[in-house]
Amino acid sequence: VEVYAVDVEKFVDLIRGVELFILDQVPLEKGYSFGINYLDGKKVMRYINDVPGGSILKKYDRVQDIIFSLHAVRERYSGLFSLEFVEELFKFSKTNMMPQEAYSLGKLLVGKGTLSCTILPCEIDDAGNYRLDEISHKIYEKEFLTSLVKEEESVGSIKVKILNGTDIPGYARKMRNLLIREGLNVVEFGTSPYPKLGYSILINQRGNLINTRKTSEITGIKHIHHVIDNSQLHDVLIILGKDSTKGEEE
C-alpha cells in the first residue's frame, strides 16, 4: 500500500485531527506536553518523521501509535465512514489502492474486532519488494497469527513494567508481587519519572491489544493509551496513579 504524506495530512484534517498520548517519545520542548495532545495533519507527519536517526522502524512505531489511537475512538467515525466517503477522499488523493480496497481496510480500523500490529525482520529485494525469511515467517505465525486467530494468550507470557507514580514508597514493588500472583510476568519496576497522575494508566507498547486488554482486566485499570516501542522488552507499561492507593490510605 502506498499512501503519500500530503494525503495523510488531508485525511487527518478531514477527521479533525488525532488525539495522541505523549509519554517521552518526543521532546516536550518541541511543543508537546505529557499526556493527551491534539495533532492536526501537519503535526501528525512531523510526529511520524521526526525520529532519532531517521529510523524507519521508529517511524513504523509512530504510525502504529496513530492507528491504535484512532481505533480506540472508532465509534466517532463509524457513521462517517462509507464507500461514498472514500470515493470522495480519492478525488484529491494519490495512491496505488482502489477505493474499494481502501474501504475494506478502513472497515477493519472502525470495526468491532481487535487490532494488532507487528514488525518483523525482513529484507528488501532489488525490485523493492518486502521479503520475509523462513525463520521470521515462523515467528510471525507462532507469535502473531496464532494468538490473533485464537484470540487467546497465556497470561504468564504478558510482560509488564510497573512505575510508581504515587507518593507511597515501595508501592511498585508491592504491586509487582500482587501481579506476579495474578500470573503476569513483571520484568521491571521502579519509580515513575513522569508527572504524577490522579489515575493509573496502561500503555500498549508492543502493538498487542489482546495483551493490553487482559492486563486491564487483571489490574482493573481502564485508562489505556498507545505508545508503541518495539525496542522495549515489555508488552505493557503500567504507571500507578493516586486512584490505586485508596485502600492504602484508608
JSON list of C-alpha atoms in Angstrom, two decimals:
[
{"chain": "A", "resi": 1, "resn": "VAL", "atom": "CA", "xyz": [0.00, 0.00, 0.00]},
{"chain": "A", "resi": 2, "resn": "GLU", "atom": "CA", "xyz": [1.32, 3.43, -0.91]},
{"chain": "A", "resi": 3, "resn": "VAL", "atom": "CA", "xyz": [-0.05, 6.45, 0.90]},
{"chain": "A", "resi": 4, "resn": "TYR", "atom": "CA", "xyz": [1.56, 9.85, 0.40]},
{"chain": "A", "resi": 5, "resn": "ALA", "atom": "CA", "xyz": [2.29, 12.40, 3.10]},
{"chain": "A", "resi": 6, "resn": "VAL", "atom": "CA", "xyz": [0.14, 15.12, 1.56]},
{"chain": "A", "resi": 7, "resn": "ASP", "atom": "CA", "xyz": [-2.84, 12.75, 1.53]},
{"chain": "A", "resi": 8, "resn": "VAL", "atom": "CA", "xyz": [-2.26, 11.74, 5.15]},
{"chain": "A", "resi": 9, "resn": "GLU", "atom": "CA", "xyz": [-2.34, 15.43, 6.09]},
{"chain": "A", "resi": 10, "resn": "LYS", "atom": "CA", "xyz": [-5.63, 15.92, 4.23]},
{"chain": "A", "resi": 11, "resn": "PHE", "atom": "CA", "xyz": [-7.21, 12.83, 5.74]},
{"chain": "A", "resi": 12, "resn": "VAL", "atom": "CA", "xyz": [-6.22, 13.70, 9.33]},
{"chain": "A", "resi": 13, "resn": "ASP", "atom": "CA", "xyz": [-7.56, 17.24, 8.89]},
{"chain": "A", "resi": 14, "resn": "LEU", "atom": "CA", "xyz": [-10.75, 15.81, 7.38]},
{"chain": "A", "resi": 15, "resn": "ILE", "atom": "CA", "xyz": [-11.43, 13.79, 10.53]},
{"chain": "A", "resi": 16, "resn": "ARG", "atom": "CA", "xyz": [-10.47, 16.81, 12.66]},
{"chain": "A", "resi": 17, "resn": "GLY", "atom": "CA", "xyz": [-7.14, 15.55, 13.93]},
{"chain": "A", "resi": 18, "resn": "VAL", "atom": "CA", "xyz": [-5.81, 12.81, 16.17]},
{"chain": "A", "resi": 19, "resn": "GLU", "atom": "CA", "xyz": [-5.59, 12.77, 19.97]},
{"chain": "A", "resi": 20, "resn": "LEU", "atom": "CA", "xyz": [-2.24, 11.18, 20.81]},
{"chain": "A", "resi": 21, "resn": "PHE", "atom": "CA", "xyz": [-0.75, 10.29, 24.19]},
{"chain": "A", "resi": 22, "resn": "ILE", "atom": "CA", "xyz": [2.77, 11.66, 24.67]},
{"chain": "A", "resi": 23, "resn": "LEU", "atom": "CA", "xyz": [4.97, 9.80, 27.14]},
{"chain": "A", "resi": 24, "resn": "ASP", "atom": "CA", "xyz": [8.60, 10.54, 26.32]},
{"chain": "A", "resi": 25, "resn": "GLN", "atom": "CA", "xyz": [8.79, 9.53, 22.66]},
{"chain": "A", "resi": 26, "resn": "VAL", "atom": "CA", "xyz": [9.22, 13.16, 21.60]},
{"chain": "A", "resi": 27, "resn": "PRO", "atom": "CA", "xyz": [10.99, 16.12, 23.28]},
{"chain": "A", "resi": 28, "resn": "LEU", "atom": "CA", "xyz": [8.45, 18.17, 25.22]},
{"chain": "A", "resi": 29, "resn": "GLU", "atom": "CA", "xyz": [10.26, 21.39, 24.33]},
{"chain": "A", "resi": 30, "resn": "LYS", "atom": "CA", "xyz": [9.09, 20.90, 20.73]},
{"chain": "A", "resi": 31, "resn": "GLY", "atom": "CA", "xyz": [5.59, 21.95, 21.68]},
{"chain": "A", "resi": 32, "resn": "TYR", "atom": "CA", "xyz": [4.31, 18.68, 23.13]},
{"chain": "A", "resi": 33, "resn": "SER", "atom": "CA", "xyz": [3.11, 18.09, 26.69]},
{"chain": "A", "resi": 34, "resn": "PHE", "atom": "CA", "xyz": [2.92, 14.95, 28.81]},
{"chain": "A", "resi": 35, "resn": "GLY", "atom": "CA", "xyz": [-0.48, 13.32, 28.31]},
{"chain": "A", "resi": 36, "resn": "ILE", "atom": "CA", "xyz": [-3.04, 13.74, 25.52]},
{"chain": "A", "resi": 37, "resn": "ASN", "atom": "CA", "xyz": [-2.01, 16.05, 22.66]},
{"chain": "A", "resi": 38, "resn": "TYR", "atom": "CA", "xyz": [-4.09, 17.17, 19.68]},
{"chain": "A", "resi": 39, "resn": "LEU", "atom": "CA", "xyz": [-2.29, 16.73, 16.33]},
{"chain": "A", "resi": 40, "resn": "ASP", "atom": "CA", "xyz": [-3.53, 18.10, 13.02]},
{"chain": "A", "resi": 41, "resn": "GLY", "atom": "CA", "xyz": [-2.34, 16.73, 9.66]},
{"chain": "A", "resi": 42, "resn": "LYS", "atom": "CA", "xyz": [0.98, 18.58, 9.56]},
{"chain": "A", "resi": 43, "resn": "LYS", "atom": "CA", "xyz": [1.78, 17.71, 13.18]},
{"chain": "A", "resi": 44, "resn": "VAL", "atom": "CA", "xyz": [0.99, 14.05, 12.51]},
{"chain": "A", "resi": 45, "resn": "MET", "atom": "CA", "xyz": [3.51, 13.96, 9.66]},
{"chain": "A", "resi": 46, "resn": "ARG", "atom": "CA", "xyz": [6.14, 15.69, 11.81]},
{"chain": "A", "resi": 47, "resn": "TYR", "atom": "CA", "xyz": [5.44, 13.20, 14.58]},
{"chain": "A", "resi": 48, "resn": "ILE", "atom": "CA", "xyz": [5.99, 10.26, 12.22]},
{"chain": "A", "resi": 49, "resn": "ASN", "atom": "CA", "xyz": [9.09, 11.58, 10.50]},
{"chain": "A", "resi": 50, "resn": "ASP", "atom": "CA", "xyz": [10.93, 13.32, 13.35]},
{"chain": "A", "resi": 51, "resn": "VAL", "atom": "CA", "xyz": [12.60, 10.22, 14.81]},
{"chain": "A", "resi": 52, "resn": "PRO", "atom": "CA", "xyz": [16.20, 9.85, 16.02]},
{"chain": "A", "resi": 53, "resn": "GLY", "atom": "CA", "xyz": [18.45, 8.91, 13.12]},
{"chain": "A", "resi": 54, "resn": "GLY", "atom": "CA", "xyz": [15.51, 8.73, 10.74]},
{"chain": "A", "resi": 55, "resn": "SER", "atom": "CA", "xyz": [14.93, 5.09, 11.76]},
{"chain": "A", "resi": 56, "resn": "ILE", "atom": "CA", "xyz": [12.27, 3.50, 9.55]},
{"chain": "A", "resi": 57, "resn": "LEU", "atom": "CA", "xyz": [11.36, 1.11, 12.39]},
{"chain": "A", "resi": 58, "resn": "LYS", "atom": "CA", "xyz": [10.72, 4.02, 14.76]},
{"chain": "A", "resi": 59, "resn": "LYS", "atom": "CA", "xyz": [8.56, 5.62, 12.08]},
{"chain": "A", "resi": 60, "resn": "TYR", "atom": "CA", "xyz": [6.53, 2.41, 11.87]},
{"chain": "A", "resi": 61, "resn": "ASP", "atom": "CA", "xyz": [6.13, 2.50, 15.66]},
{"chain": "A", "resi": 62, "resn": "ARG", "atom": "CA", "xyz": [4.68, 6.00, 15.43]},
{"chain": "A", "resi": 63, "resn": "VAL", "atom": "CA", "xyz": [2.35, 5.04, 12.59]},
{"chain": "A", "resi": 64, "resn": "GLN", "atom": "CA", "xyz": [1.03, 2.35, 14.92]},
{"chain": "A", "resi": 65, "resn": "ASP", "atom": "CA", "xyz": [0.55, 4.94, 17.69]},
{"chain": "A", "resi": 66, "resn": "ILE", "atom": "CA", "xyz": [-1.75, 6.86, 15.38]},
{"chain": "A", "resi": 67, "resn": "ILE", "atom": "CA", "xyz": [-3.64, 3.81, 14.09]},
{"chain": "A", "resi": 68, "resn": "PHE", "atom": "CA", "xyz": [-4.25, 2.46, 17.61]},
{"chain": "A", "resi": 69, "resn": "SER", "atom": "CA", "xyz": [-5.32, 5.89, 18.88]},
{"chain": "A", "resi": 70, "resn": "LEU", "atom": "CA", "xyz": [-7.83, 6.20, 16.03]},
{"chain": "A", "resi": 71, "resn": "HIS", "atom": "CA", "xyz": [-9.06, 2.66, 16.61]},
{"chain": "A", "resi": 72, "resn": "ALA", "atom": "CA", "xyz": [-9.66, 3.44, 20.29]},
{"chain": "A", "resi": 73, "resn": "VAL", "atom": "CA", "xyz": [-12.22, 6.12, 19.34]},
{"chain": "A", "resi": 74, "resn": "ARG", "atom": "CA", "xyz": [-13.51, 4.41, 16.20]},
{"chain": "A", "resi": 75, "resn": "GLU", "atom": "CA", "xyz": [-17.15, 4.99, 17.21]},
{"chain": "A", "resi": 76, "resn": "ARG", "atom": "CA", "xyz": [-16.64, 8.65, 16.27]},
{"chain": "A", "resi": 77, "resn": "TYR", "atom": "CA", "xyz": [-16.03, 7.68, 12.66]},
{"chain": "A", "resi": 78, "resn": "SER", "atom": "CA", "xyz": [-18.37, 4.72, 12.17]},
{"chain": "A", "resi": 79, "resn": "GLY", "atom": "CA", "xyz": [-21.22, 6.94, 10.95]},
{"chain": "A", "resi": 80, "resn": "LEU", "atom": "CA", "xyz": [-18.93, 8.99, 8.73]},
{"chain": "A", "resi": 81, "resn": "PHE", "atom": "CA", "xyz": [-17.11, 6.11, 7.08]},
{"chain": "A", "resi": 82, "resn": "SER", "atom": "CA", "xyz": [-18.69, 4.77, 3.90]},
{"chain": "A", "resi": 83, "resn": "LEU", "atom": "CA", "xyz": [-17.74, 3.88, 0.34]},
{"chain": "A", "resi": 84, "resn": "GLU", "atom": "CA", "xyz": [-19.07, 7.27, -0.75]},
{"chain": "A", "resi": 85, "resn": "PHE", "atom": "CA", "xyz": [-16.78, 8.96, 1.78]},
{"chain": "A", "resi": 86, "resn": "VAL", "atom": "CA", "xyz": [-13.77, 7.01, 0.49]},
{"chain": "A", "resi": 87, "resn": "GLU", "atom": "CA", "xyz": [-14.60, 7.79, -3.14]},
{"chain": "A", "resi": 88, "resn": "GLU", "atom": "CA", "xyz": [-14.82, 11.49, -2.28]},
{"chain": "A", "resi": 89, "resn": "LEU", "atom": "CA", "xyz": [-11.49, 11.26, -0.48]},
{"chain": "A", "resi": 90, "resn": "PHE", "atom": "CA", "xyz": [-9.90, 9.65, -3.53]},
{"chain": "A", "resi": 91, "resn": "LYS", "atom": "CA", "xyz": [-10.78, 12.63, -5.70]},
{"chain": "A", "resi": 92, "resn": "PHE", "atom": "CA", "xyz": [-7.83, 14.51, -4.19]},
{"chain": "A", "resi": 93, "resn": "SER", "atom": "CA", "xyz": [-5.62, 11.57, -3.16]},
{"chain": "A", "resi": 94, "resn": "LYS", "atom": "CA", "xyz": [-2.86, 9.71, -5.00]},
{"chain": "A", "resi": 95, "resn": "THR", "atom": "CA", "xyz": [-2.32, 6.06, -4.08]},
{"chain": "A", "resi": 96, "resn": "ASN", "atom": "CA", "xyz": [-1.95, 2.63, -5.64]},
{"chain": "A", "resi": 97, "resn": "MET", "atom": "CA", "xyz": [-5.17, 1.45, -3.93]},
{"chain": "A", "resi": 98, "resn": "MET", "atom": "CA", "xyz": [-8.63, 1.29, -5.42]},
{"chain": "A", "resi": 99, "resn": "PRO", "atom": "CA", "xyz": [-11.42, 2.96, -3.39]},
{"chain": "A", "resi": 100, "resn": "GLN", "atom": "CA", "xyz": [-12.92, -0.47, -2.64]},
{"chain": "A", "resi": 101, "resn": "GLU", "atom": "CA", "xyz": [-9.58, -1.65, -1.22]},
{"chain": "A", "resi": 102, "resn": "ALA", "atom": "CA", "xyz": [-9.25, 1.43, 0.98]},
{"chain": "A", "resi": 103, "resn": "TYR", "atom": "CA", "xyz": [-12.84, 0.96, 2.14]},
{"chain": "A", "resi": 104, "resn": "SER", "atom": "CA", "xyz": [-12.08, -2.66, 3.13]},
{"chain": "A", "resi": 105, "resn": "LEU", "atom": "CA", "xyz": [-9.02, -1.55, 5.12]},
{"chain": "A", "resi": 106, "resn": "GLY", "atom": "CA", "xyz": [-11.00, 1.25, 6.71]},
{"chain": "A", "resi": 107, "resn": "LYS", "atom": "CA", "xyz": [-13.70, -1.15, 7.85]},
{"chain": "A", "resi": 108, "resn": "LEU", "atom": "CA", "xyz": [-11.03, -3.07, 9.76]},
{"chain": "A", "resi": 109, "resn": "LEU", "atom": "CA", "xyz": [-10.00, 0.12, 11.54]},
{"chain": "A", "resi": 110, "resn": "VAL", "atom": "CA", "xyz": [-13.51, 1.19, 12.55]},
{"chain": "A", "resi": 111, "resn": "GLY", "atom": "CA", "xyz": [-14.82, -2.33, 13.15]},
{"chain": "A", "resi": 112, "resn": "LYS", "atom": "CA", "xyz": [-15.52, -4.07, 16.44]},
{"chain": "A", "resi": 113, "resn": "GLY", "atom": "CA", "xyz": [-12.61, -6.51, 16.34]},
{"chain": "A", "resi": 114, "resn": "THR", "atom": "CA", "xyz": [-9.19, -6.43, 17.96]},
{"chain": "A", "resi": 115, "resn": "LEU", "atom": "CA", "xyz": [-6.38, -4.52, 16.28]},
{"chain": "A", "resi": 116, "resn": "SER", "atom": "CA", "xyz": [-2.86, -5.97, 16.47]},
{"chain": "A", "resi": 117, "resn": "CYS", "atom": "CA", "xyz": [0.34, -4.91, 14.72]},
{"chain": "A", "resi": 118, "resn": "THR", "atom": "CA", "xyz": [3.79, -6.41, 14.45]},
{"chain": "A", "resi": 119, "resn": "ILE", "atom": "CA", "xyz": [7.14, -5.61, 12.86]},
{"chain": "A", "resi": 120, "resn": "LEU", "atom": "CA", "xyz": [9.38, -8.46, 11.72]},
{"chain": "A", "resi": 121, "resn": "PRO", "atom": "CA", "xyz": [12.97, -8.59, 10.43]},
{"chain": "A", "resi": 122, "resn": "CYS", "atom": "CA", "xyz": [12.96, -8.56, 6.66]},
{"chain": "A", "resi": 123, "resn": "GLU", "atom": "CA", "xyz": [14.92, -7.59, 3.60]},
{"chain": "A", "resi": 124, "resn": "ILE", "atom": "CA", "xyz": [14.08, -5.57, 0.51]},
{"chain": "A", "resi": 125, "resn": "ASP", "atom": "CA", "xyz": [15.00, -7.25, -2.78]},
{"chain": "A", "resi": 126, "resn": "ASP", "atom": "CA", "xyz": [16.33, -5.48, -5.89]},
{"chain": "A", "resi": 127, "resn": "ALA", "atom": "CA", "xyz": [12.78, -4.91, -7.13]},
{"chain": "A", "resi": 128, "resn": "GLY", "atom": "CA", "xyz": [11.85, -3.15, -3.90]},
{"chain": "A", "resi": 129, "resn": "ASN", "atom": "CA", "xyz": [9.68, -5.99, -2.59]},
{"chain": "A", "resi": 130, "resn": "TYR", "atom": "CA", "xyz": [9.43, -6.83, 1.10]},
{"chain": "A", "resi": 131, "resn": "ARG", "atom": "CA", "xyz": [10.72, -10.37, 1.70]},
{"chain": "A", "resi": 132, "resn": "LEU", "atom": "CA", "xyz": [10.32, -12.43, 4.86]},
{"chain": "A", "resi": 133, "resn": "ASP", "atom": "CA", "xyz": [12.78, -15.25, 5.54]},
{"chain": "A", "resi": 134, "resn": "GLU", "atom": "CA", "xyz": [11.63, -18.65, 6.83]},
{"chain": "A", "resi": 135, "resn": "ILE", "atom": "CA", "xyz": [12.55, -18.02, 10.48]},
{"chain": "A", "resi": 136, "resn": "SER", "atom": "CA", "xyz": [10.77, -14.65, 10.56]},
{"chain": "A", "resi": 137, "resn": "HIS", "atom": "CA", "xyz": [7.70, -16.21, 8.96]},
{"chain": "A", "resi": 138, "resn": "LYS", "atom": "CA", "xyz": [7.56, -18.92, 11.65]},
{"chain": "A", "resi": 139, "resn": "ILE", "atom": "CA", "xyz": [7.81, -16.22, 14.34]},
{"chain": "A", "resi": 140, "resn": "TYR", "atom": "CA", "xyz": [5.01, -14.34, 12.58]},
{"chain": "A", "resi": 141, "resn": "GLU", "atom": "CA", "xyz": [2.80, -17.44, 12.57]},
{"chain": "A", "resi": 142, "resn": "LYS", "atom": "CA", "xyz": [3.52, -18.51, 16.13]},
{"chain": "A", "resi": 143, "resn": "GLU", "atom": "CA", "xyz": [3.62, -15.20, 18.00]},
{"chain": "A", "resi": 144, "resn": "PHE", "atom": "CA", "xyz": [1.23, -13.09, 15.93]},
{"chain": "A", "resi": 145, "resn": "LEU", "atom": "CA", "xyz": [-1.18, -15.03, 13.74]},
{"chain": "A", "resi": 146, "resn": "THR", "atom": "CA", "xyz": [-1.88, -17.85, 16.21]},
{"chain": "A", "resi": 147, "resn": "SER", "atom": "CA", "xyz": [-2.82, -15.51, 19.07]},
{"chain": "A", "resi": 148, "resn": "LEU", "atom": "CA", "xyz": [-4.80, -13.31, 16.68]},
{"chain": "A", "resi": 149, "resn": "VAL", "atom": "CA", "xyz": [-6.85, -16.20, 15.28]},
{"chain": "A", "resi": 150, "resn": "LYS", "atom": "CA", "xyz": [-7.41, -17.92, 18.62]},
{"chain": "A", "resi": 151, "resn": "GLU", "atom": "CA", "xyz": [-7.78, -14.62, 20.46]},
{"chain": "A", "resi": 152, "resn": "GLU", "atom": "CA", "xyz": [-6.09, -16.13, 23.43]},
{"chain": "A", "resi": 153, "resn": "GLU", "atom": "CA", "xyz": [-2.70, -15.71, 25.06]},
{"chain": "A", "resi": 154, "resn": "SER", "atom": "CA", "xyz": [-1.05, -17.30, 28.07]},
{"chain": "A", "resi": 155, "resn": "VAL", "atom": "CA", "xyz": [-1.33, -14.65, 30.79]},
{"chain": "A", "resi": 156, "resn": "GLY", "atom": "CA", "xyz": [2.13, -15.58, 32.05]},
{"chain": "A", "resi": 157, "resn": "SER", "atom": "CA", "xyz": [3.62, -14.54, 28.72]},
{"chain": "A", "resi": 158, "resn": "ILE", "atom": "CA", "xyz": [2.41, -10.94, 29.08]},
{"chain": "A", "resi": 159, "resn": "LYS", "atom": "CA", "xyz": [5.44, -8.90, 30.10]},
{"chain": "A", "resi": 160, "resn": "VAL", "atom": "CA", "xyz": [4.73, -5.77, 32.10]},
{"chain": "A", "resi": 161, "resn": "LYS", "atom": "CA", "xyz": [6.75, -2.89, 33.52]},
{"chain": "A", "resi": 162, "resn": "ILE", "atom": "CA", "xyz": [5.43, -1.08, 36.61]},
{"chain": "A", "resi": 163, "resn": "LEU", "atom": "CA", "xyz": [6.25, 2.51, 37.52]},
{"chain": "A", "resi": 164, "resn": "ASN", "atom": "CA", "xyz": [5.19, 4.06, 40.82]},
{"chain": "A", "resi": 165, "resn": "GLY", "atom": "CA", "xyz": [3.60, 7.45, 40.17]},
{"chain": "A", "resi": 166, "resn": "THR", "atom": "CA", "xyz": [2.33, 7.83, 43.73]},
{"chain": "A", "resi": 167, "resn": "ASP", "atom": "CA", "xyz": [3.82, 9.26, 46.95]},
{"chain": "A", "resi": 168, "resn": "ILE", "atom": "CA", "xyz": [3.92, 5.85, 48.65]},
{"chain": "A", "resi": 169, "resn": "PRO", "atom": "CA", "xyz": [7.49, 4.47, 48.78]},
{"chain": "A", "resi": 170, "resn": "GLY", "atom": "CA", "xyz": [7.91, 0.90, 47.55]},
{"chain": "A", "resi": 171, "resn": "TYR", "atom": "CA", "xyz": [4.44, 0.79, 46.02]},
{"chain": "A", "resi": 172, "resn": "ALA", "atom": "CA", "xyz": [5.65, -0.54, 42.66]},
{"chain": "A", "resi": 173, "resn": "ARG", "atom": "CA", "xyz": [7.35, -3.47, 44.41]},
{"chain": "A", "resi": 174, "resn": "LYS", "atom": "CA", "xyz": [4.14, -4.26, 46.30]},
{"chain": "A", "resi": 175, "resn": "MET", "atom": "CA", "xyz": [2.11, -4.18, 43.08]},
{"chain": "A", "resi": 176, "resn": "ARG", "atom": "CA", "xyz": [4.76, -6.30, 41.38]},
{"chain": "A", "resi": 177, "resn": "ASN", "atom": "CA", "xyz": [4.24, -9.05, 43.96]},
{"chain": "A", "resi": 178, "resn": "LEU", "atom": "CA", "xyz": [0.46, -8.85, 43.59]},
{"chain": "A", "resi": 179, "resn": "LEU", "atom": "CA", "xyz": [0.54, -9.02, 39.79]},
{"chain": "A", "resi": 180, "resn": "ILE", "atom": "CA", "xyz": [3.00, -11.92, 39.77]},
{"chain": "A", "resi": 181, "resn": "ARG", "atom": "CA", "xyz": [0.50, -13.83, 41.91]},
{"chain": "A", "resi": 182, "resn": "GLU", "atom": "CA", "xyz": [-2.12, -12.97, 39.27]},
{"chain": "A", "resi": 183, "resn": "GLY", "atom": "CA", "xyz": [0.09, -14.62, 36.65]},
{"chain": "A", "resi": 184, "resn": "LEU", "atom": "CA", "xyz": [1.63, -11.60, 34.92]},
{"chain": "A", "resi": 185, "resn": "ASN", "atom": "CA", "xyz": [5.34, -11.55, 34.10]},
{"chain": "A", "resi": 186, "resn": "VAL", "atom": "CA", "xyz": [6.73, -8.36, 35.71]},
{"chain": "A", "resi": 187, "resn": "VAL", "atom": "CA", "xyz": [10.08, -7.74, 34.01]},
{"chain": "A", "resi": 188, "resn": "GLU", "atom": "CA", "xyz": [10.84, -4.34, 35.59]},
{"chain": "A", "resi": 189, "resn": "PHE", "atom": "CA", "xyz": [9.55, -1.99, 38.26]},
{"chain": "A", "resi": 190, "resn": "GLY", "atom": "CA", "xyz": [10.60, 1.34, 39.75]},
{"chain": "A", "resi": 191, "resn": "THR", "atom": "CA", "xyz": [9.70, 4.98, 40.35]},
{"chain": "A", "resi": 192, "resn": "SER", "atom": "CA", "xyz": [7.95, 6.93, 37.62]},
{"chain": "A", "resi": 193, "resn": "PRO", "atom": "CA", "xyz": [9.96, 9.86, 36.19]},
{"chain": "A", "resi": 194, "resn": "TYR", "atom": "CA", "xyz": [6.79, 11.37, 34.72]},
{"chain": "A", "resi": 195, "resn": "PRO", "atom": "CA", "xyz": [4.39, 13.98, 36.17]},
{"chain": "A", "resi": 196, "resn": "LYS", "atom": "CA", "xyz": [2.04, 12.48, 38.74]},
{"chain": "A", "resi": 197, "resn": "LEU", "atom": "CA", "xyz": [-1.42, 11.44, 37.59]},
{"chain": "A", "resi": 198, "resn": "GLY", "atom": "CA", "xyz": [-4.62, 11.18, 39.58]},
{"chain": "A", "resi": 199, "resn": "TYR", "atom": "CA", "xyz": [-5.37, 7.87, 37.89]},
{"chain": "A", "resi": 200, "resn": "SER", "atom": "CA", "xyz": [-3.41, 4.81, 36.81]},
{"chain": "A", "resi": 201, "resn": "ILE", "atom": "CA", "xyz": [-2.77, 4.15, 33.11]},
{"chain": "A", "resi": 202, "resn": "LEU", "atom": "CA", "xyz": [-1.80, 1.24, 30.88]},
{"chain": "A", "resi": 203, "resn": "ILE", "atom": "CA", "xyz": [0.35, 1.88, 27.83]},
{"chain": "A", "resi": 204, "resn": "ASN", "atom": "CA", "xyz": [0.34, -0.59, 24.96]},
{"chain": "A", "resi": 205, "resn": "GLN", "atom": "CA", "xyz": [3.99, -0.74, 23.83]},
{"chain": "A", "resi": 206, "resn": "ARG", "atom": "CA", "xyz": [4.15, -3.77, 21.53]},
{"chain": "A", "resi": 207, "resn": "GLY", "atom": "CA", "xyz": [1.05, -3.38, 19.37]},
{"chain": "A", "resi": 208, "resn": "ASN", "atom": "CA", "xyz": [-0.96, -6.18, 21.01]},
{"chain": "A", "resi": 209, "resn": "LEU", "atom": "CA", "xyz": [-4.41, -5.13, 22.20]},
{"chain": "A", "resi": 210, "resn": "ILE", "atom": "CA", "xyz": [-5.24, -8.63, 23.42]},
{"chain": "A", "resi": 211, "resn": "ASN", "atom": "CA", "xyz": [-2.41, -8.49, 25.96]},
{"chain": "A", "resi": 212, "resn": "THR", "atom": "CA", "xyz": [-3.23, -4.91, 26.90]},
{"chain": "A", "resi": 213, "resn": "ARG", "atom": "CA", "xyz": [-6.92, -5.67, 27.47]},
{"chain": "A", "resi": 214, "resn": "LYS", "atom": "CA", "xyz": [-6.11, -8.76, 29.54]},
{"chain": "A", "resi": 215, "resn": "THR", "atom": "CA", "xyz": [-3.77, -6.66, 31.68]},
{"chain": "A", "resi": 216, "resn": "SER", "atom": "CA", "xyz": [-6.60, -4.15, 32.09]},
{"chain": "A", "resi": 217, "resn": "GLU", "atom": "CA", "xyz": [-8.96, -6.92, 33.21]},
{"chain": "A", "resi": 218, "resn": "ILE", "atom": "CA", "xyz": [-6.45, -8.24, 35.75]},
{"chain": "A", "resi": 219, "resn": "THR", "atom": "CA", "xyz": [-5.46, -4.85, 37.19]},
{"chain": "A", "resi": 220, "resn": "GLY", "atom": "CA", "xyz": [-8.78, -3.04, 36.86]},
{"chain": "A", "resi": 221, "resn": "ILE", "atom": "CA", "xyz": [-7.02, -0.12, 35.14]},
{"chain": "A", "resi": 222, "resn": "LYS", "atom": "CA", "xyz": [-9.31, 1.26, 32.43]},
{"chain": "A", "resi": 223, "resn": "HIS", "atom": "CA", "xyz": [-7.25, 4.15, 31.02]},
{"chain": "A", "resi": 224, "resn": "ILE", "atom": "CA", "xyz": [-5.39, 2.69, 28.02]},
{"chain": "A", "resi": 225, "resn": "HIS", "atom": "CA", "xyz": [-3.01, 4.58, 25.72]},
{"chain": "A", "resi": 226, "resn": "HIS", "atom": "CA", "xyz": [-0.72, 3.57, 22.87]},
{"chain": "A", "resi": 227, "resn": "VAL", "atom": "CA", "xyz": [2.98, 4.43, 22.61]},
{"chain": "A", "resi": 228, "resn": "ILE", "atom": "CA", "xyz": [4.49, 1.66, 20.50]},
{"chain": "A", "resi": 229, "resn": "ASP", "atom": "CA", "xyz": [8.19, 0.97, 21.07]},
{"chain": "A", "resi": 230, "resn": "ASN", "atom": "CA", "xyz": [9.32, -2.39, 19.75]},
{"chain": "A", "resi": 231, "resn": "SER", "atom": "CA", "xyz": [12.76, -1.93, 21.32]},
{"chain": "A", "resi": 232, "resn": "GLN", "atom": "CA", "xyz": [11.23, -2.48, 24.78]},
{"chain": "A", "resi": 233, "resn": "LEU", "atom": "CA", "xyz": [11.19, -5.88, 26.48]},
{"chain": "A", "resi": 234, "resn": "HIS", "atom": "CA", "xyz": [7.73, -5.40, 27.99]},
{"chain": "A", "resi": 235, "resn": "ASP", "atom": "CA", "xyz": [4.35, -5.56, 26.28]},
{"chain": "A", "resi": 236, "resn": "VAL", "atom": "CA", "xyz": [2.52, -3.21, 28.64]},
{"chain": "A", "resi": 237, "resn": "LEU", "atom": "CA", "xyz": [3.70, -0.30, 30.78]},
{"chain": "A", "resi": 238, "resn": "ILE", "atom": "CA", "xyz": [1.74, 0.39, 33.98]},
{"chain": "A", "resi": 239, "resn": "ILE", "atom": "CA", "xyz": [2.03, 3.80, 35.61]},
{"chain": "A", "resi": 240, "resn": "LEU", "atom": "CA", "xyz": [0.36, 3.75, 39.02]},
{"chain": "A", "resi": 241, "resn": "GLY", "atom": "CA", "xyz": [-1.67, 6.83, 39.93]},
{"chain": "A", "resi": 242, "resn": "LYS", "atom": "CA", "xyz": [-3.30, 8.14, 43.08]},
{"chain": "A", "resi": 243, "resn": "ASP", "atom": "CA", "xyz": [-6.51, 6.17, 42.46]},
{"chain": "A", "resi": 244, "resn": "SER", "atom": "CA", "xyz": [-4.66, 2.91, 43.05]},
{"chain": "A", "resi": 245, "resn": "THR", "atom": "CA", "xyz": [-3.70, 3.88, 46.62]},
{"chain": "A", "resi": 246, "resn": "LYS", "atom": "CA", "xyz": [-7.16, 4.43, 48.09]},
{"chain": "A", "resi": 247, "resn": "GLY", "atom": "CA", "xyz": [-7.03, 1.24, 50.09]},
{"chain": "A", "resi": 248, "resn": "GLU", "atom": "CA", "xyz": [-3.52, 2.08, 51.30]},
{"chain": "A", "resi": 249, "resn": "GLU", "atom": "CA", "xyz": [-4.54, 5.49, 52.66]},
{"chain": "A", "resi": 250, "resn": "GLU", "atom": "CA", "xyz": [-7.66, 4.39, 54.49]}
]
